[in-house]
PDB file of C-alpha atoms in Angstrom:
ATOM      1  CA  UNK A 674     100.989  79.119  88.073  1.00 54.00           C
ATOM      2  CA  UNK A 675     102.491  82.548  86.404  1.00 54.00           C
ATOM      3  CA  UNK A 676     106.291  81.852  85.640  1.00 72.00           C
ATOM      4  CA  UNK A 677     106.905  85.520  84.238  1.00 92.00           C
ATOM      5  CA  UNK A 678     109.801  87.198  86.013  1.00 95.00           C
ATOM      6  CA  UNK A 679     109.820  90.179  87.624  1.00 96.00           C
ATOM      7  CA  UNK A 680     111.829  91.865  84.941  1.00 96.00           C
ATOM      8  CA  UNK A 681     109.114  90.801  82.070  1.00 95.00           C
ATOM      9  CA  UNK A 682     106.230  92.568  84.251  1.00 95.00           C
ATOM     10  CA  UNK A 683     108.632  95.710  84.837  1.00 95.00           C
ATOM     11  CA  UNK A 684     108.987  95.392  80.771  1.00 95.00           C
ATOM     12  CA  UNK A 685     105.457  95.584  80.239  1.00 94.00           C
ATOM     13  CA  UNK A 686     104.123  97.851  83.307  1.00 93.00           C
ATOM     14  CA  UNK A 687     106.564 100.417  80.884  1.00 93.00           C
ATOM     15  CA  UNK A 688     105.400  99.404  77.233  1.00 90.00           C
ATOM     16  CA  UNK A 689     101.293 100.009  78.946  1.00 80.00           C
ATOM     17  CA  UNK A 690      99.929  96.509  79.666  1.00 83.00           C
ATOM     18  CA  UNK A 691      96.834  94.745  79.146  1.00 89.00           C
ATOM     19  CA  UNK A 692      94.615  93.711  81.920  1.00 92.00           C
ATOM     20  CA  UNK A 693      95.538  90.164  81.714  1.00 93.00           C
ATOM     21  CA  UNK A 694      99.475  91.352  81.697  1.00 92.00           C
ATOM     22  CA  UNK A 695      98.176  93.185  85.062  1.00 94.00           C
ATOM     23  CA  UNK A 696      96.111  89.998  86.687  1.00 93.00           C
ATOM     24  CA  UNK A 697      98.991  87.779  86.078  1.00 93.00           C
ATOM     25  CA  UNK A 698     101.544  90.478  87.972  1.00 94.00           C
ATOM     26  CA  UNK A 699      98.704  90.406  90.722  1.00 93.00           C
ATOM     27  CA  UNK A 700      98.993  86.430  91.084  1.00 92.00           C
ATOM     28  CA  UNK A 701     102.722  86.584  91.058  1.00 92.00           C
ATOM     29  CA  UNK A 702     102.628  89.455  93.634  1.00 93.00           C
ATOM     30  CA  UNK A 703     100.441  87.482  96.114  1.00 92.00           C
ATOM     31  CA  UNK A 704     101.790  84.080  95.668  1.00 92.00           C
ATOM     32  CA  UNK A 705     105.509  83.969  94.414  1.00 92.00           C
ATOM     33  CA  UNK A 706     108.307  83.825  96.677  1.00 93.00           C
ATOM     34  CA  UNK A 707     109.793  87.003  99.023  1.00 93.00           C
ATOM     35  CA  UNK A 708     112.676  86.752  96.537  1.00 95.00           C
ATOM     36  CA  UNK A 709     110.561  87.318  93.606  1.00 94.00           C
ATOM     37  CA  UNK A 710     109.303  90.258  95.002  1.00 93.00           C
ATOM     38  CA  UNK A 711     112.197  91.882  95.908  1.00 95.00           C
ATOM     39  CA  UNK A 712     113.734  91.523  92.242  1.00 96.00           C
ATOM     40  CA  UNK A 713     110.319  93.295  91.798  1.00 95.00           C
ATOM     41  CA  UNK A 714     111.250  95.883  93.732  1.00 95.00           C
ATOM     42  CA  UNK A 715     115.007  96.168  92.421  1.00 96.00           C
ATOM     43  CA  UNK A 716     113.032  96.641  89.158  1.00 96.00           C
ATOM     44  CA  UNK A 717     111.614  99.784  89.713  1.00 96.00           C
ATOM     45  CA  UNK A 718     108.034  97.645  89.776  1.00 94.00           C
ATOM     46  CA  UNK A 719     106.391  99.500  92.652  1.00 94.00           C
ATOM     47  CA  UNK A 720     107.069 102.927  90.670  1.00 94.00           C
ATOM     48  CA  UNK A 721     106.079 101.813  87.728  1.00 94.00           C
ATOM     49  CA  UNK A 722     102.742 100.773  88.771  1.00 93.00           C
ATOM     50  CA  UNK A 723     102.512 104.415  90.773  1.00 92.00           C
ATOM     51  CA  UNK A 724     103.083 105.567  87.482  1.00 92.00           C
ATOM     52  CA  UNK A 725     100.896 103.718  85.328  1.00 90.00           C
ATOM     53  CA  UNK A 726      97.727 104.806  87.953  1.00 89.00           C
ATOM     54  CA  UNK A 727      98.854 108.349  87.457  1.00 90.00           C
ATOM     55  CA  UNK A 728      99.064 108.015  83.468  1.00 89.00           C
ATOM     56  CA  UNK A 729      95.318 105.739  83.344  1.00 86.00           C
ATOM     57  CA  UNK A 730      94.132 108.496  85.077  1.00 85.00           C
ATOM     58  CA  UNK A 731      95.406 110.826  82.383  1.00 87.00           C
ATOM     59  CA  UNK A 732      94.371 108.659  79.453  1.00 83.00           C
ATOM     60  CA  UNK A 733      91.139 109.745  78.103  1.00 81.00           C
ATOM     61  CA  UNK A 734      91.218 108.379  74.975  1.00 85.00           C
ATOM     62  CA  UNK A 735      91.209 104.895  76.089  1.00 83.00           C
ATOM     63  CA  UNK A 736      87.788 102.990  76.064  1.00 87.00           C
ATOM     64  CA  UNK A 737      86.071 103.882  79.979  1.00 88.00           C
ATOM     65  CA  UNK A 738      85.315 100.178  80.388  1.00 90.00           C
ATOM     66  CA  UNK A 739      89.005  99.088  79.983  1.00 88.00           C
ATOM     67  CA  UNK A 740      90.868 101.969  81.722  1.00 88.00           C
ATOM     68  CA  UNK A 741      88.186 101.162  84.861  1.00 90.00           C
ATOM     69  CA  UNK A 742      89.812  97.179  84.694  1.00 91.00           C
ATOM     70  CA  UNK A 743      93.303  98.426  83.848  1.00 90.00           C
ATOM     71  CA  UNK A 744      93.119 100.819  87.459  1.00 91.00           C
ATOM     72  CA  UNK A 745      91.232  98.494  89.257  1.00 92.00           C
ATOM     73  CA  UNK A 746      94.432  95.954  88.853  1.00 93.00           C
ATOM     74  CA  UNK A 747      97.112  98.660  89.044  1.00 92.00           C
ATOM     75  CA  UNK A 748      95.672  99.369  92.472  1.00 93.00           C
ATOM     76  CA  UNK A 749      95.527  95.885  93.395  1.00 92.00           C
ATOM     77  CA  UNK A 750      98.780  95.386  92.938  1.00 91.00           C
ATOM     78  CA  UNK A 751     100.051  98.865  94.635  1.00 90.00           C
ATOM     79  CA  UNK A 752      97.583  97.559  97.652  1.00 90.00           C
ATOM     80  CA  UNK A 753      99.420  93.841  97.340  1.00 87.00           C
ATOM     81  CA  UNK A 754     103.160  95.438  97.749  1.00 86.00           C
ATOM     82  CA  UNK A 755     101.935  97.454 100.733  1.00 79.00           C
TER      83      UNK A 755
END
């Protein structure tokens, strides 16, 4: 089980994660308590993830390959807060 807290993901969802960073917000999402996703929430998370699809979009430079896995989990977790 991911024991990362809500403010560590909101730290790294600004600072550009990796796509493990992203898989492990994606378990916590779907399987941590209400409470945990609320501090989520007070954390500017949901934004931040609206955000980071926005600036993946953006980002060119990045390999194709890893931006495609990076979005893929950004909108997995956008789809898992919904």
């Amino acid at each position: 089980k991911v024991t990362q807290t809500p403010q560590f993901f909101a730290t790294q969802l600004q600072a550009a994660p990796n796509v493990d960073t992203l898989r492990q917000l994606n378990v916590c999402l779907s399987s941590e308590p209400i409470a945990w996703r609320e501090q989520f929430y007070a954390q500017k998370g949901p934004n931040l993830l609206l955000k980071m699809l926005v600036d993946l979009e953006k980002d060119r430079a990045m390999d194709m390959d890893q931006r495609n896995l990076c979005l893929r989990e950004v909108v997995r977790g956008v789809v898992t807060l919904l």
